PDB file of C-alpha atoms in Angstrom:
ATOM      1  CA  MET Z1254      89.645 137.158  86.805  1.00 69.00           C
ATOM      2  CA  ALA Z1255      91.002 134.786  89.537  1.00 88.00           C
ATOM      3  CA  LEU Z1256      90.646 135.015  92.821  1.00 91.00           C
ATOM      4  CA  PRO Z1257      92.492 133.965  95.879  1.00 94.00           C
ATOM      5  CA  LEU Z1258      92.925 130.117  96.769  1.00 94.00           C
ATOM      6  CA  ALA Z1259      92.808 129.431 101.096  1.00 95.00           C
ATOM      7  CA  ASP Z1260      94.462 126.387 102.301  1.00 94.00           C
ATOM      8  CA  GLY Z1261      93.611 125.280 105.857  1.00 94.00           C
ATOM      9  CA  GLY Z1262      96.776 122.895 106.423  1.00 91.00           C
ATOM     10  CA  GLY Z1263      96.097 119.291 107.069  1.00 80.00           C
ATOM     11  CA  PRO Z1264      95.553 116.516 106.904  1.00 82.00           C
ATOM     12  CA  TYR Z1265      95.724 116.888 110.666  1.00 86.00           C
ATOM     13  CA  SER Z1266      96.911 113.773 112.672  1.00 79.00           C
ATOM     14  CA  ASN Z1267      94.027 111.787 114.163  1.00 82.00           C
ATOM     15  CA  ILE Z1268      93.772 112.812 117.973  1.00 86.00           C
ATOM     16  CA  ALA Z1269      93.539 110.115 120.303  1.00 81.00           C
ATOM     17  CA  TYR Z1270      90.964 109.202 122.755  1.00 80.00           C
ATOM     18  CA  SER Z1271      93.243 109.424 125.824  1.00 79.00           C
ATOM     19  CA  SER Z1272      94.838 112.475 125.103  1.00 86.00           C
ATOM     20  CA  LEU Z1273      91.773 114.828 125.434  1.00 88.00           C
ATOM     21  CA  PRO Z1274      91.594 117.726 126.175  1.00 92.00           C
ATOM     22  CA  THR Z1275      94.234 118.811 124.215  1.00 94.00           C
ATOM     23  CA  SER Z1276      95.015 120.996 121.611  1.00 95.00           C
ATOM     24  CA  GLN Z1277      96.051 121.215 117.867  1.00 95.00           C
ATOM     25  CA  VAL Z1278      97.687 124.750 115.804  1.00 96.00           C
ATOM     26  CA  LEU Z1279      96.161 124.936 112.326  1.00 96.00           C
ATOM     27  CA  SER Z1280      98.672 125.824 109.507  1.00 95.00           C
ATOM     28  CA  GLY Z1281      96.646 128.552 106.691  1.00 95.00           C
ATOM     29  CA  SER Z1282      98.090 129.297 103.664  1.00 95.00           C
ATOM     30  CA  GLY Z1283      96.876 130.755 100.811  1.00 95.00           C
ATOM     31  CA  THR Z1284      97.679 131.427  96.396  1.00 94.00           C
ATOM     32  CA  PRO Z1285      96.927 135.200  96.176  1.00 94.00           C
ATOM     33  CA  GLY Z1286      94.655 135.986  93.169  1.00 92.00           C
ATOM     34  CA  THR Z1287      94.816 137.686  89.796  1.00 92.00           C
ATOM     35  CA  GLY Z1288      97.019 141.113  90.616  1.00 91.00           C
ATOM     36  CA  GLY Z1289      98.089 139.918  93.912  1.00 92.00           C
ATOM     37  CA  THR Z1290     101.587 139.096  95.065  1.00 94.00           C
ATOM     38  CA  THR Z1291     101.195 137.804  98.539  1.00 95.00           C
ATOM     39  CA  ILE Z1292      98.238 137.122 101.178  1.00 96.00           C
ATOM     40  CA  VAL Z1293      97.720 139.606 103.578  1.00 96.00           C
ATOM     41  CA  GLY Z1294      94.783 138.642 105.793  1.00 96.00           C
ATOM     42  CA  TYR Z1295      93.257 135.085 107.013  1.00 97.00           C
ATOM     43  CA  ALA Z1296      89.819 134.976 108.821  1.00 96.00           C
ATOM     44  CA  TRP Z1297      88.593 131.347 110.229  1.00 96.00           C
ATOM     45  CA  THR Z1298      84.812 130.167 110.546  1.00 93.00           C
ATOM     46  CA  LEU Z1299      83.657 127.851 112.759  1.00 91.00           C
ATOM     47  CA  VAL Z1300      81.293 125.292 110.234  1.00 89.00           C
ATOM     48  CA  ASP Z1301      81.307 122.585 112.420  1.00 88.00           C
ATOM     49  CA  LYS Z1302      82.140 120.935 116.411  1.00 90.00           C
ATOM     50  CA  PRO Z1303      81.217 118.604 118.521  1.00 86.00           C
ATOM     51  CA  THR Z1304      77.428 119.006 120.479  1.00 84.00           C
ATOM     52  CA  GLY Z1305      78.856 120.898 123.441  1.00 88.00           C
ATOM     53  CA  SER Z1306      82.231 120.859 122.549  1.00 91.00           C
ATOM     54  CA  GLY Z1307      83.873 124.399 124.682  1.00 92.00           C
ATOM     55  CA  ALA Z1308      86.872 124.190 121.896  1.00 94.00           C
ATOM     56  CA  SER Z1309      87.787 127.666 120.111  1.00 94.00           C
ATOM     57  CA  LEU Z1310      90.199 129.005 118.144  1.00 95.00           C
ATOM     58  CA  SER Z1311      93.022 130.881 119.914  1.00 95.00           C
ATOM     59  CA  SER Z1312      92.112 133.765 116.943  1.00 95.00           C
ATOM     60  CA  GLY Z1313      89.811 134.402 114.132  1.00 95.00           C
ATOM     61  CA  THR Z1314      92.699 136.580 111.910  1.00 96.00           C
ATOM     62  CA  ALA Z1315      95.926 134.815 112.508  1.00 96.00           C
ATOM     63  CA  GLN Z1316      97.278 132.517 109.894  1.00 96.00           C
ATOM     64  CA  ASN Z1317      98.027 129.391 111.995  1.00 96.00           C
ATOM     65  CA  PRO Z1318      95.684 130.236 115.066  1.00 96.00           C
ATOM     66  CA  THR Z1319      95.793 127.206 118.345  1.00 96.00           C
ATOM     67  CA  LEU Z1320      92.643 125.215 118.037  1.00 96.00           C
ATOM     68  CA  ASN Z1321      92.172 124.843 122.091  1.00 96.00           C
ATOM     69  CA  GLY Z1322      90.047 122.577 124.339  1.00 95.00           C
ATOM     70  CA  ILE Z1323      89.511 120.078 122.076  1.00 94.00           C
ATOM     71  CA  ASP Z1324      87.574 118.144 125.095  1.00 91.00           C
ATOM     72  CA  LEU Z1325      85.116 115.725 122.698  1.00 88.00           C
ATOM     73  CA  PRO Z1326      85.634 113.065 120.168  1.00 84.00           C
ATOM     74  CA  GLY Z1327      84.453 113.855 116.904  1.00 83.00           C
ATOM     75  CA  THR Z1328      85.151 116.545 114.063  1.00 86.00           C
ATOM     76  CA  TYR Z1329      86.229 120.152 114.306  1.00 91.00           C
ATOM     77  CA  ILE Z1330      85.434 122.053 111.149  1.00 90.00           C
ATOM     78  CA  TYR Z1331      87.001 125.528 110.449  1.00 93.00           C
ATOM     79  CA  LYS Z1332      87.125 127.196 107.138  1.00 93.00           C
ATOM     80  CA  LEU Z1333      89.748 129.422 106.028  1.00 96.00           C
ATOM     81  CA  VAL Z1334      88.947 132.907 103.647  1.00 96.00           C
ATOM     82  CA  VAL Z1335      92.442 134.813 103.139  1.00 96.00           C
ATOM     83  CA  THR Z1336      92.739 137.997 101.012  1.00 96.00           C
ATOM     84  CA  ASP Z1337      96.017 139.155  99.290  1.00 95.00           C
ATOM     85  CA  ASP Z1338      97.734 142.582  98.454  1.00 95.00           C
ATOM     86  CA  ALA Z1339      95.268 143.493  95.631  1.00 94.00           C
ATOM     87  CA  GLY Z1340      91.502 143.605  97.674  1.00 94.00           C
ATOM     88  CA  GLY Z1341      91.153 139.986  96.090  1.00 94.00           C
ATOM     89  CA  VAL Z1342      88.962 137.677  98.760  1.00 95.00           C
ATOM     90  CA  SER Z1343      88.518 133.901  98.397  1.00 95.00           C
ATOM     91  CA  VAL Z1344      85.680 132.105  98.059  1.00 92.00           C
ATOM     92  CA  SER Z1345      83.842 132.490 101.299  1.00 89.00           C
ATOM     93  CA  ALA Z1346      80.406 130.592 100.935  1.00 87.00           C
ATOM     94  CA  THR Z1347      81.003 127.567 102.656  1.00 84.00           C
ATOM     95  CA  ILE Z1348      79.147 125.674  99.695  1.00 83.00           C
ATOM     96  CA  ASP Z1349      81.301 127.008  97.035  1.00 85.00           C
ATOM     97  CA  ALA Z1350      84.799 126.831  98.713  1.00 87.00           C
ATOM     98  CA  PRO Z1351      87.036 124.147  97.263  1.00 87.00           C
ATOM     99  CA  ASP Z1352      87.914 121.742  99.864  1.00 85.00           C
ATOM    100  CA  GLU Z1353      91.098 123.051 100.699  1.00 90.00           C
ATOM    101  CA  ALA Z1354      89.732 125.463 102.197  1.00 92.00           C
ATOM    102  CA  PHE Z1355      88.914 123.610 104.852  1.00 91.00           C
ATOM    103  CA  ALA Z1356      90.848 122.415 108.340  1.00 91.00           C
ATOM    104  CA  TYR Z1357      89.609 119.214 109.778  1.00 90.00           C
ATOM    105  CA  VAL Z1358      90.623 118.281 112.834  1.00 91.00           C
ATOM    106  CA  CYS Z1359      89.163 114.605 114.159  1.00 86.00           C
ATOM    107  CA  ALA Z1360      89.652 113.292 117.725  1.00 86.00           C
ATOM    108  CA  LEU Z1361      88.796 109.350 118.218  1.00 79.00           C
ATOM    109  CA  THR Z1362      86.561 108.240 120.485  1.00 73.00           C
ATOM    110  CA  GLU Z1363      87.381 105.478 123.162  1.00 64.00           C
ATOM    111  CA  HIS Z1364      86.284 102.775 120.928  1.00 55.00           C
ATOM    112  CA  ALA Z1365      88.742 101.575 118.553  1.00 48.00           C
ATOM    113  CA  ASP Z1366      89.346 104.586 116.667  1.00 50.00           C
ATOM    114  CA  LEU Z1367      85.471 105.332 116.031  1.00 56.00           C
ATOM    115  CA  GLU Z1368      85.237 108.932 114.734  1.00 55.00           C
ATOM    116  CA  ILE Z1369      81.980 110.304 116.088  1.00 55.00           C
ATOM    117  CA  PRO Z1370      80.125 112.489 112.946  1.00 57.00           C
ATOM    118  CA  GLY Z1371      79.685 116.101 112.929  1.00 57.00           C
ATOM    119  CA  ASN Z1372      76.668 117.686 113.060  1.00 55.00           C
ATOM    120  CA  SER Z1373      75.546 118.041 109.598  1.00 52.00           C
ATOM    121  CA  GLU Z1374      77.095 114.169 109.341  1.00 53.00           C
ATOM    122  CA  ARG Z1375      75.092 111.024 109.823  1.00 48.00           C
ATOM    123  CA  ASN Z1376      77.478 108.117 109.639  1.00 50.00           C
ATOM    124  CA  TRP Z1377      80.273 107.010 112.075  1.00 51.00           C
ATOM    125  CA  LYS Z1378      83.375 107.035 110.474  1.00 51.00           C
ATOM    126  CA  ASP Z1379      85.677 103.657 111.031  1.00 47.00           C
ATOM    127  CA  LYS Z1380      88.955 105.341 110.918  1.00 48.00           C
ATOM    128  CA  LEU Z1381      91.010 102.351 110.077  1.00 42.00           C
ATOM    129  CA  THR Z1382      90.361  99.614 106.997  1.00 41.00           C
ATOM    130  CA  GLY Z1383      88.369  96.783 109.077  1.00 42.00           C
ATOM    131  CA  TRP Z1384      88.563  95.895 112.730  1.00 38.00           C
ATOM    132  CA  ALA Z1385      91.387  93.082 111.647  1.00 39.00           C
ATOM    133  CA  ALA Z1386      93.606  95.506 110.852  1.00 44.00           C
ATOM    134  CA  LYS Z1387      92.953  97.201 114.691  1.00 42.00           C
ATOM    135  CA  ILE Z1388      93.745  93.522 116.075  1.00 38.00           C
ATOM    136  CA  ASP Z1389      97.422  93.735 113.858  1.00 45.00           C
ATOM    137  CA  GLU Z1390      97.638  97.667 115.183  1.00 47.00           C
ATOM    138  CA  LEU Z1391      97.776  95.758 118.865  1.00 43.00           C
ATOM    139  CA  THR Z1392      99.979  94.146 117.757  1.00 42.00           C
ATOM    140  CA  ALA Z1393     102.452  96.212 115.622  1.00 45.00           C
ATOM    141  CA  SER Z1394     105.320  96.448 118.363  1.00 44.00           C
ATOM    142  CA  PHE Z1395     106.442  92.906 117.215  1.00 38.00           C
ATOM    143  CA  GLU Z1396     108.600  93.646 114.331  1.00 37.00           C
ATOM    144  CA  PRO Z1397     109.287  90.807 111.698  1.00 35.00           C
ATOM    145  CA  ALA Z1398     111.950  88.504 111.545  1.00 33.00           C
ATOM    146  CA  THR Z1399     113.778  90.570 108.547  1.00 31.00           C
ATOM    147  CA  THR Z1400     113.799  93.700 111.055  1.00 30.00           C
ATOM    148  CA  THR Z1401     117.770  93.348 112.000  1.00 29.00           C
ATOM    149  CA  THR Z1402     116.526  94.303 115.661  1.00 31.00           C
ATOM    150  CA  GLN Z1403     114.530  91.249 115.705  1.00 33.00           C
ATOM    151  CA  GLY Z1404     118.262  89.333 115.697  1.00 35.00           C
ATOM    152  CA  SER Z1405     120.110  88.817 118.583  1.00 35.00           C
ATOM    153  CA  VAL Z1406     123.466  87.982 117.746  1.00 36.00           C
ATOM    154  CA  GLN Z1407     125.808  85.116 120.601  1.00 38.00           C
ATOM    155  CA  LEU Z1408     129.425  84.123 120.740  1.00 37.00           C
ATOM    156  CA  SER Z1409     130.262  80.407 120.175  1.00 37.00           C
ATOM    157  CA  GLU Z1410     131.096  78.040 122.915  1.00 40.00           C
ATOM    158  CA  SER Z1411     134.817  78.059 120.987  1.00 44.00           C
ATOM    159  CA  PRO Z1412     135.499  80.986 119.396  1.00 43.00           C
ATOM    160  CA  VAL Z1413     138.459  81.041 116.564  1.00 44.00           C
ATOM    161  CA  SER Z1414     139.823  83.730 118.733  1.00 47.00           C
ATOM    162  CA  ALA Z1415     139.600  86.307 120.567  1.00 47.00           C
ATOM    163  CA  SER Z1416     139.405  89.318 118.360  1.00 51.00           C
ATOM    164  CA  ALA Z1417     137.662  86.820 115.377  1.00 48.00           C
ATOM    165  CA  PRO Z1418     134.704  84.905 117.597  1.00 45.00           C
ATOM    166  CA  VAL Z1419     132.421  82.831 115.574  1.00 44.00           C
ATOM    167  CA  ALA Z1420     128.771  84.501 115.658  1.00 45.00           C
ATOM    168  CA  VAL Z1421     126.007  82.827 115.634  1.00 44.00           C
ATOM    169  CA  THR Z1422     122.818  84.640 115.055  1.00 46.00           C
ATOM    170  CA  GLN Z1423     119.479  83.783 116.575  1.00 48.00           C
ATOM    171  CA  ASP Z1424     116.328  84.941 114.532  1.00 53.00           C
ATOM    172  CA  ARG Z1425     113.301  85.291 115.209  1.00 59.00           C
ATOM    173  CA  VAL Z1426     110.073  85.404 113.504  1.00 71.00           C
ATOM    174  CA  TYR Z1427     106.338  86.874 114.835  1.00 76.00           C
ATOM    175  CA  MET Z1428     103.043  85.408 113.627  1.00 78.00           C
ATOM    176  CA  THR Z1429      99.079  85.697 114.626  1.00 81.00           C
ATOM    177  CA  LEU Z1430      97.393  83.280 115.405  1.00 83.00           C
ATOM    178  CA  ARG Z1431      93.348  84.850 114.756  1.00 83.00           C
ATOM    179  CA  LYS Z1432      89.864  82.621 115.142  1.00 81.00           C
ATOM    180  CA  THR Z1433      86.571  84.233 115.198  1.00 78.00           C
ATOM    181  CA  GLY Z1434      83.317  82.329 117.014  1.00 74.00           C
ATOM    182  CA  LYS Z1435      80.393  82.967 118.616  1.00 70.00           C
ATOM    183  CA  ILE Z1436      79.166  82.978 122.159  1.00 67.00           C
ATOM    184  CA  ALA Z1437      77.667  79.869 123.361  1.00 59.00           C
ATOM    185  CA  ALA Z1438      73.336  80.038 124.463  1.00 47.00           C
ATOM    186  CA  THR Z1439      73.723  77.996 126.969  1.00 48.00           C
ATOM    187  CA  THR Z1440      74.681  78.788 130.532  1.00 46.00           C
ATOM    188  CA  MET Z1441      78.267  79.447 131.387  1.00 43.00           C
ATOM    189  CA  SER Z1442      78.764  77.974 134.126  1.00 43.00           C
ATOM    190  CA  GLY Z1443      81.450  75.523 136.083  1.00 41.00           C
ATOM    191  CA  ASN Z1444      84.893  75.201 134.091  1.00 39.00           C
ATOM    192  CA  PRO Z1445      85.447  75.056 131.717  1.00 38.00           C
ATOM    193  CA  ALA Z1446      82.750  77.249 130.489  1.00 40.00           C
ATOM    194  CA  GLN Z1447      80.302  76.313 127.378  1.00 52.00           C
ATOM    195  CA  SER Z1448      82.045  78.740 124.998  1.00 66.00           C
ATOM    196  CA  VAL Z1449      85.376  78.431 124.217  1.00 75.00           C
ATOM    197  CA  LEU Z1450      88.296  78.860 121.020  1.00 80.00           C
ATOM    198  CA  GLN Z1451      91.268  76.593 120.778  1.00 83.00           C
ATOM    199  CA  PHE Z1452      94.313  77.196 119.083  1.00 84.00           C
ATOM    200  CA  PRO Z1453      96.115  73.905 118.160  1.00 84.00           C
ATOM    201  CA  ILE Z1454     100.015  74.667 118.281  1.00 85.00           C
ATOM    202  CA  PRO Z1455     101.777  73.149 115.045  1.00 77.00           C
ATOM    203  CA  GLU Z1456     105.386  73.335 116.281  1.00 79.00           C
ATOM    204  CA  THR Z1457     107.714  74.964 119.090  1.00 83.00           C
ATOM    205  CA  LEU Z1458     107.253  78.443 119.753  1.00 85.00           C
ATOM    206  CA  ASN Z1459     106.860  80.692 122.266  1.00 88.00           C
ATOM    207  CA  ALA Z1460     103.332  83.258 123.091  1.00 91.00           C
ATOM    208  CA  VAL Z1461     103.557  86.152 123.527  1.00 90.00           C
ATOM    209  CA  GLN Z1462     100.247  88.497 124.014  1.00 91.00           C
ATOM    210  CA  TRP Z1463      96.897  88.157 123.219  1.00 91.00           C
ATOM    211  CA  SER Z1464      94.491  90.564 122.121  1.00 91.00           C
ATOM    212  CA  TYR Z1465      90.546  90.746 121.651  1.00 89.00           C
ATOM    213  CA  LEU Z1466      87.489  92.202 119.675  1.00 86.00           C
ATOM    214  CA  PHE Z1467      84.341  91.903 120.820  1.00 83.00           C
ATOM    215  CA  ALA Z1468      81.343  93.067 118.614  1.00 78.00           C
ATOM    216  CA  ASP Z1469      77.766  93.051 116.913  1.00 66.00           C
ATOM    217  CA  GLY Z1470      75.984  93.033 120.793  1.00 58.00           C
ATOM    218  CA  GLY Z1471      72.316  92.436 120.023  1.00 55.00           C
ATOM    219  CA  THR Z1472      69.328  92.507 122.790  1.00 56.00           C
ATOM    220  CA  THR Z1473      71.875  90.563 125.722  1.00 57.00           C
ATOM    221  CA  THR Z1474      71.786  91.789 129.434  1.00 60.00           C
ATOM    222  CA  ARG Z1475      75.213  90.965 130.076  1.00 63.00           C
ATOM    223  CA  THR Z1476      77.645  93.540 131.574  1.00 69.00           C
ATOM    224  CA  SER Z1477      80.704  91.707 131.066  1.00 76.00           C
ATOM    225  CA  TYR Z1478      82.387  88.467 130.644  1.00 80.00           C
ATOM    226  CA  THR Z1479      85.518  87.334 131.403  1.00 84.00           C
ATOM    227  CA  LEU Z1480      87.758  85.814 128.932  1.00 87.00           C
ATOM    228  CA  ASP Z1481      90.618  83.164 129.881  1.00 90.00           C
ATOM    229  CA  LEU Z1482      93.334  82.208 127.849  1.00 93.00           C
ATOM    230  CA  TYR Z1483      94.863  78.748 129.067  1.00 94.00           C
ATOM    231  CA  HIS Z1484      97.821  76.464 127.400  1.00 95.00           C
ATOM    232  CA  GLN Z1485      96.918  72.730 127.571  1.00 93.00           C
ATOM    233  CA  SER Z1486      99.135  69.855 126.664  1.00 92.00           C
ATOM    234  CA  GLU Z1487      98.115  67.578 124.383  1.00 90.00           C
ATOM    235  CA  ALA Z1488      96.601  65.322 127.124  1.00 91.00           C
ATOM    236  CA  GLU Z1489      94.616  67.556 128.508  1.00 90.00           C
ATOM    237  CA  PHE Z1490      93.569  69.200 125.389  1.00 86.00           C
ATOM    238  CA  VAL Z1491      92.636  65.780 124.826  1.00 85.00           C
ATOM    239  CA  ALA Z1492      90.633  65.246 128.403  1.00 86.00           C
ATOM    240  CA  ASN Z1493      89.294  69.157 127.753  1.00 83.00           C
ATOM    241  CA  THR Z1494      90.640  70.234 131.064  1.00 86.00           C
ATOM    242  CA  PHE Z1495      92.104  73.297 132.137  1.00 87.00           C
ATOM    243  CA  ASN Z1496      94.075  73.979 135.184  1.00 89.00           C
ATOM    244  CA  VAL Z1497      95.187  76.979 136.999  1.00 89.00           C
ATOM    245  CA  GLY Z1498      98.968  77.094 136.672  1.00 90.00           C
ATOM    246  CA  ASP Z1499      98.553  77.201 133.194  1.00 94.00           C
ATOM    247  CA  LYS Z1500      95.854  80.069 132.789  1.00 94.00           C
ATOM    248  CA  LEU Z1501      98.618  82.568 131.173  1.00 94.00           C
ATOM    249  CA  SER Z1502      96.192  85.982 131.068  1.00 93.00           C
ATOM    250  CA  THR Z1503      92.796  87.031 131.961  1.00 93.00           C
ATOM    251  CA  PHE Z1504      90.565  90.013 130.529  1.00 90.00           C
ATOM    252  CA  THR Z1505      87.503  91.644 132.020  1.00 89.00           C
ATOM    253  CA  VAL Z1506      85.094  92.604 129.028  1.00 84.00           C
ATOM    254  CA  ALA Z1507      82.070  94.776 128.870  1.00 79.00           C
ATOM    255  CA  ALA Z1508      79.159  92.986 126.865  1.00 74.00           C
ATOM    256  CA  PRO Z1509      78.974  94.628 123.325  1.00 73.00           C
ATOM    257  CA  GLY Z1510      76.774  97.287 123.076  1.00 67.00           C
ATOM    258  CA  ALA Z1511      73.204  97.799 120.612  1.00 64.00           C
ATOM    259  CA  ASP Z1512      75.175 100.260 118.526  1.00 67.00           C
ATOM    260  CA  GLY Z1513      77.310  97.666 117.354  1.00 63.00           C
ATOM    261  CA  ARG Z1514      80.560  99.774 117.964  1.00 72.00           C
ATOM    262  CA  PRO Z1515      83.310  96.648 118.922  1.00 78.00           C
ATOM    263  CA  ILE Z1516      85.552  96.849 121.962  1.00 84.00           C
ATOM    264  CA  VAL Z1517      89.182  95.624 122.043  1.00 88.00           C
ATOM    265  CA  GLY Z1518      91.822  95.278 124.309  1.00 89.00           C
ATOM    266  CA  ALA Z1519      95.359  93.922 124.042  1.00 90.00           C
ATOM    267  CA  SER Z1520      97.698  92.108 127.176  1.00 90.00           C
ATOM    268  CA  SER Z1521     100.842  92.984 128.428  1.00 88.00           C
ATOM    269  CA  THR Z1522     103.898  90.329 127.074  1.00 89.00           C
ATOM    270  CA  PHE Z1523     104.144  86.697 128.676  1.00 90.00           C
ATOM    271  CA  ASP Z1524     106.560  84.056 127.311  1.00 90.00           C
ATOM    272  CA  ARG Z1525     105.443  80.702 127.300  1.00 93.00           C
ATOM    273  CA  ALA Z1526     106.755  77.899 125.432  1.00 92.00           C
ATOM    274  CA  MET Z1527     105.094  75.455 123.687  1.00 90.00           C
ATOM    275  CA  VAL Z1528     105.420  72.390 121.433  1.00 89.00           C
ATOM    276  CA  ALA Z1529     103.565  70.606 118.661  1.00 84.00           C
ATOM    277  CA  ARG Z1530     100.393  69.487 119.368  1.00 88.00           C
ATOM    278  CA  ASP Z1531      99.707  71.837 122.126  1.00 91.00           C
ATOM    279  CA  ALA Z1532      96.792  74.212 122.382  1.00 90.00           C
ATOM    280  CA  LEU Z1533      95.730  77.261 123.426  1.00 91.00           C
ATOM    281  CA  SER Z1534      92.548  77.620 124.455  1.00 89.00           C
ATOM    282  CA  VAL Z1535      90.259  80.952 125.107  1.00 87.00           C
ATOM    283  CA  VAL Z1536      87.228  80.210 127.767  1.00 82.00           C
ATOM    284  CA  VAL Z1537      84.355  82.532 128.139  1.00 80.00           C
ATOM    285  CA  SER Z1538      82.372  83.176 131.055  1.00 76.00           C
ATOM    286  CA  ALA Z1539      79.643  84.868 132.246  1.00 70.00           C
ATOM    287  CA  ALA Z1540      76.620  84.324 135.179  1.00 62.00           C
ATOM    288  CA  ASP Z1541      73.751  84.281 133.312  1.00 57.00           C
ATOM    289  CA  ALA Z1542      74.290  83.680 129.293  1.00 54.00           C
ATOM    290  CA  ASP Z1543      71.309  83.577 127.299  1.00 55.00           C
ATOM    291  CA  ALA Z1544      70.568  82.599 123.436  1.00 55.00           C
ATOM    292  CA  ALA Z1545      70.558  86.921 122.931  1.00 57.00           C
ATOM    293  CA  ASP Z1546      74.522  86.400 123.175  1.00 58.00           C
ATOM    294  CA  GLN Z1547      73.932  84.376 120.110  1.00 56.00           C
ATOM    295  CA  GLY Z1548      74.331  88.048 118.542  1.00 59.00           C
ATOM    296  CA  SER Z1549      77.904  88.262 119.575  1.00 71.00           C
ATOM    297  CA  ASP Z1550      81.005  87.892 117.885  1.00 76.00           C
ATOM    298  CA  LEU Z1551      84.644  87.388 119.611  1.00 80.00           C
ATOM    299  CA  THR Z1552      88.184  87.335 117.202  1.00 84.00           C
ATOM    300  CA  ILE Z1553      90.417  86.340 119.505  1.00 86.00           C
ATOM    301  CA  THR Z1554      94.777  86.961 117.959  1.00 87.00           C
ATOM    302  CA  ILE Z1555      97.053  85.028 119.506  1.00 88.00           C
ATOM    303  CA  VAL Z1556     100.654  86.815 119.292  1.00 86.00           C
ATOM    304  CA  CYS Z1557     103.417  83.745 118.921  1.00 85.00           C
ATOM    305  CA  LYS Z1558     107.270  84.005 118.566  1.00 82.00           C
ATOM    306  CA  ARG Z1559     109.444  80.793 116.890  1.00 75.00           C
ATOM    307  CA  LYS Z1560     113.421  81.253 116.841  1.00 63.00           C
ATOM    308  CA  TRP Z1561     115.952  78.991 115.302  1.00 50.00           C
TER     309      TRP Z1561
END
């Protein structure tokens, strides 16, 4: 005799940290067992939620209750048991219930889509396939050239006629430059600082945005770093000089913690034209860097566009 099957719904969208506190409607359903024709009863049970959370269901017996007060990052787990009109009840023992009977609602942390584990789990969960994917996400607003919205149509100076102008399409391609480096284990004072990531520019293009990923903090006692993005001409690059007027953007970045959670961020957009043999240089400075900083990895991604 087949028992009814409960379905807790989902997958539910991961909730961004910036959205907390918030709520989530659960979508319960079920399949009747032997002799049954319809589901007549729903019973939701809390299995797990982040320690200290005040979240609760609007109803334990509604088909589609609302999980209110989602206030902390982590996983909120509820189990659904259904009853059909023949009196059949789905599996109620948590250890024996099928995966479909559970509803998982994930609230992400402020640390770039890491999910805090539930009370019964051990490890943090990376909701992305590697941290490089986070950088790609930060620049996702830039659409590839194959997307028609990235083209601009201009009238030529001498149209054939007013009703049939000659159109010139100007395409734009967005690309990324990415480098990873270690923080220098020397005092970062003066200008330039000791740690520099440099990107030689191979062709005429425009820099429009940059992002950072700071990870693998060790025993460093630094509280923050300054990341400055400079545009250098070929002569400035050779002479290793950095002019204030060529500073495109600045980040003040907290030191990565010993737990290894990366820190990420992206700038607002800008538009700096460059030519071949120019360089983009990221200068990393801190008041008192020392050997402990060698445990810190910095990944810089610069978004560029090219027109033709």
